[in-house]
Coordinates of C-alpha atoms in Angstrom, one line a residue:
M1 CA 0.0 0.0 0.0
I2 CA 1.2 3.5 -0.9
K3 CA 0.2 6.4 1.4
I4 CA 1.1 9.9 0.2
F5 CA 0.1 12.7 2.6
Q6 CA -0.4 16.2 1.1
I7 CA 0.0 18.8 3.8
Y8 CA -2.2 21.9 3.9
Y9 CA -2.8 24.9 6.3
D10 CA -6.4 25.8 5.7
D11 CA -9.6 24.6 4.0
E12 CA -9.1 26.8 1.0
Q13 CA -6.0 24.8 0.1
K14 CA -7.7 21.4 0.8
Q15 CA -10.0 21.7 -2.2
N16 CA -7.0 21.8 -4.6
L17 CA -5.2 18.7 -3.4
I18 CA -4.3 15.8 -5.7
R19 CA -6.8 13.0 -6.0
G20 CA -5.5 9.9 -4.3
F21 CA -3.2 11.8 -1.9
I22 CA -4.3 11.8 1.7
P23 CA -5.1 15.3 3.1
Y24 CA -3.0 16.1 6.2
Y25 CA -3.8 19.3 8.1
N26 CA -0.7 21.0 9.5
Q27 CA -2.1 22.1 12.8
G28 CA 1.3 22.4 14.5
K29 CA 2.5 25.2 12.1
S30 CA 6.1 24.6 13.4
V31 CA 9.2 26.4 12.3
Y32 CA 10.2 23.0 11.0
V33 CA 7.3 23.3 8.5
E34 CA 6.7 20.0 6.7
N35 CA 9.4 18.3 8.7
R36 CA 7.3 18.5 11.8
C37 CA 4.4 16.8 9.9
I38 CA 6.8 14.1 8.7
S39 CA 7.7 13.4 12.3
D40 CA 4.1 13.5 13.5
I41 CA 3.0 11.1 10.7
R42 CA 5.8 8.7 11.6
H43 CA 4.7 8.6 15.3
S44 CA 1.0 8.1 14.4
D45 CA -1.1 5.1 13.4
L46 CA -1.4 6.6 9.9
I47 CA 1.6 4.7 8.6
K48 CA 0.2 1.3 9.5
G49 CA -0.1 -1.0 6.5
A50 CA 1.9 1.3 4.3
D51 CA 4.7 -0.1 2.2
Y52 CA 5.7 3.3 1.0
I53 CA 5.1 6.7 2.6
G54 CA 5.3 10.2 1.1
T55 CA 4.8 13.8 2.1
F56 CA 4.1 16.7 -0.2
S57 CA 3.0 20.2 0.5
H58 CA -0.3 21.6 -1.0
K59 CA 2.0 23.7 -3.3
V60 CA 3.3 20.7 -5.2
N61 CA 0.3 21.1 -7.7
K62 CA 1.8 24.5 -8.7
K63 CA 5.4 23.4 -8.9
V64 CA 5.4 19.9 -10.6
F65 CA 3.9 18.8 -13.9
K66 CA 2.4 15.4 -14.5
L67 CA 2.1 14.3 -10.9
S68 CA -0.7 12.0 -10.1
F69 CA -1.3 9.2 -7.6
E70 CA -1.7 6.7 -10.4
G71 CA 1.5 7.7 -12.0
V72 CA 3.5 7.6 -8.8
S73 CA 2.0 4.2 -8.0
Q74 CA 3.1 2.8 -11.4
S75 CA 6.6 4.2 -11.0
I76 CA 7.0 2.6 -7.5
A77 CA 5.5 -0.8 -8.7
S78 CA 8.0 -0.9 -11.6
K79 CA 11.1 -0.3 -9.3
P80 CA 10.8 -2.4 -6.1
D81 CA 14.5 -2.1 -5.4
V82 CA 14.3 1.7 -5.0
D83 CA 14.3 3.3 -1.5
I84 CA 13.2 6.9 -2.3
F85 CA 11.3 8.4 -5.2
S86 CA 10.9 12.1 -6.1
P87 CA 9.7 14.2 -9.0
A88 CA 12.0 14.3 -12.0
M89 CA 13.8 17.6 -12.5
E90 CA 12.3 18.1 -16.0
N91 CA 8.8 18.0 -14.5
L92 CA 9.4 21.0 -12.2
R93 CA 7.6 24.1 -13.4
F94 CA 10.4 26.5 -12.6
K95 CA 12.5 24.8 -15.3
P96 CA 15.9 24.2 -13.6
L97 CA 18.8 23.0 -15.7
N98 CA 18.0 19.4 -16.6
K99 CA 21.2 18.0 -15.1
P100 CA 22.4 17.1 -11.6
Q101 CA 22.7 20.0 -9.2
P102 CA 24.0 20.4 -5.7
P103 CA 21.2 20.3 -3.1
Y104 CA 21.3 24.0 -2.2
F105 CA 20.2 24.9 -5.8
P106 CA 17.9 26.5 -6.7
N107 CA 17.5 29.0 -4.0
Q108 CA 17.7 32.8 -3.4
L109 CA 20.1 32.2 -0.5
N110 CA 23.7 31.2 -0.7
M111 CA 23.0 27.9 0.8
K112 CA 26.3 26.5 -0.1
D113 CA 28.1 28.5 2.5
L114 CA 25.3 29.0 5.0
A115 CA 24.6 25.3 5.6
V116 CA 28.2 24.1 6.2
P117 CA 28.5 25.2 9.9
F118 CA 25.2 23.4 10.6
L119 CA 26.4 20.3 8.8
N120 CA 29.6 20.4 10.8
D121 CA 27.5 20.4 14.0
M122 CA 25.6 17.4 12.6
K123 CA 28.9 15.6 12.0
D124 CA 30.2 16.4 15.5
L125 CA 27.0 14.7 16.9
N126 CA 27.5 11.7 14.6
I127 CA 24.2 12.4 12.8
I128 CA 26.1 12.2 9.5
K129 CA 29.5 11.2 8.4
K130 CA 32.2 13.8 7.8
S131 CA 32.4 12.7 4.1
S132 CA 28.7 13.6 3.7
I133 CA 29.3 17.3 4.2
D134 CA 31.0 17.4 0.8
L135 CA 27.9 16.1 -0.8
W136 CA 26.2 19.4 -0.2
T137 CA 28.4 21.1 -2.8
K138 CA 28.6 18.3 -5.4
P139 CA 26.1 18.0 -8.3
Y140 CA 23.8 14.9 -8.2
P141 CA 20.1 14.3 -8.7
I142 CA 18.3 16.2 -6.0
I143 CA 15.1 16.1 -4.0
L144 CA 13.5 19.5 -3.6
R145 CA 11.1 20.8 -1.0
N146 CA 10.5 17.5 0.8
Y147 CA 8.7 16.1 -2.2
W148 CA 9.6 12.4 -1.8
I149 CA 8.2 8.9 -1.1
A150 CA 10.1 6.2 0.7
K151 CA 9.9 2.6 1.8
Q152 CA 8.3 2.5 5.3
E153 CA 11.5 1.3 6.9
V154 CA 13.4 4.2 5.3
F155 CA 10.8 6.7 6.3
I156 CA 11.0 5.5 9.9
D157 CA 14.8 5.5 10.0
Y158 CA 14.8 9.0 8.5
V159 CA 12.7 10.3 11.4
D160 CA 14.1 8.3 14.2
N161 CA 17.8 8.3 13.5
F162 CA 18.2 11.5 11.5
L163 CA 15.4 14.1 11.7
S164 CA 14.8 13.8 15.4
K165 CA 18.5 14.4 16.1
V166 CA 18.4 17.4 13.8
F167 CA 15.5 18.8 15.8
E168 CA 17.5 18.3 19.0
L169 CA 20.5 20.2 17.5
I170 CA 18.3 23.1 16.4
E171 CA 16.7 23.3 19.8
S172 CA 20.1 23.5 21.4
Y173 CA 20.9 26.8 19.7
D174 CA 20.2 30.2 21.2
N175 CA 17.3 32.2 19.7
D176 CA 19.8 34.6 18.1
N177 CA 21.6 31.9 16.2
W178 CA 22.1 32.6 12.5
I179 CA 19.9 29.8 11.4
F180 CA 16.9 31.7 12.8
T181 CA 17.8 34.8 10.7
A182 CA 15.0 35.8 8.3
C183 CA 15.6 35.0 4.7
K184 CA 15.2 38.5 3.1
G185 CA 15.7 37.2 -0.4
Y186 CA 12.7 34.9 -0.4
P187 CA 9.7 36.6 -2.0
N188 CA 6.9 34.7 -0.4
K189 CA 5.5 35.5 3.1
P190 CA 4.5 32.7 5.5
P191 CA 0.7 32.2 6.1
R192 CA -0.5 34.6 8.9
S193 CA -1.5 31.6 11.1
W194 CA 2.1 30.3 10.8
Q195 CA 3.5 33.7 11.7
E196 CA 1.3 33.9 14.8
T197 CA 2.3 30.4 16.0
T198 CA 6.0 30.6 15.3
G199 CA 6.7 34.2 15.9
F200 CA 8.5 34.5 12.6
L201 CA 7.2 37.1 10.2
E202 CA 9.4 35.7 7.4
Y203 CA 10.8 32.3 6.8
P204 CA 14.1 31.8 8.7
I205 CA 17.1 30.3 7.0
I206 CA 16.7 26.9 8.8
V207 CA 13.5 26.3 6.8
F208 CA 15.4 26.2 3.5
I209 CA 18.2 24.0 4.9
L210 CA 15.8 21.5 6.4
E211 CA 13.9 21.0 3.1
R212 CA 17.1 19.9 1.4
L213 CA 18.6 17.7 4.1
I214 CA 16.9 14.6 2.7
N215 CA 19.7 14.7 0.1
I216 CA 22.3 14.4 2.8
Y217 CA 20.5 11.5 4.4
L218 CA 20.0 9.8 1.1
H219 CA 23.7 9.7 0.3
D220 CA 24.9 9.3 3.9
R221 CA 22.9 6.0 4.1
N222 CA 23.8 5.0 0.5
L223 CA 20.2 4.6 -0.5
N224 CA 18.7 4.1 -4.0
H225 CA 16.9 7.0 -5.5
Q226 CA 14.6 7.2 -8.6
A227 CA 13.1 10.2 -10.3
I228 CA 9.4 9.9 -11.1
L229 CA 8.9 10.7 -14.7

């Protein structure tokens, strides 16, 4: 069974979700954005009976062409040896270069330099291997915006042995740490309800690092990845 959860903030967004995906209301509205929902889903009964689990935001409809539950299911069924699936680069609406890119691309921030101190802290806590830090700057097929589907055991391992430890690291920082600095270059404002809950009027830098860390996990664990065409 394949369970793909599509995360939304309010009822207006719910009516535009993809048929076959499971609506998931983001009531926590955490600074971890979809990452908190990924953690909450893992620790719920929702994953029972699922062979594959995915999480997408409500915005995926506007950012990816040719994405349907049927198409995703067919891709997964044809590749039983694959650990993680994600939309193919050529199906992204913003038209990136159709070749491997480092995970910080594309973004308005200079994520290449900003993320390295954070990754070093992850290495010091044995969350990732030292060699995985270099992956951040090297071109390879990337997963963007937490748009991915994984085998259940991979999904669980990602939360239990990677994401939960990343959360602990973030929570160890003081409130004035650079990762909480507002991203002035990002054009979109967070939903008002998210601003009120988190206290951030703009998305902080950590949001954009977190949504790309799945790439570090993917290579740190030496997993198989397949783009969904």
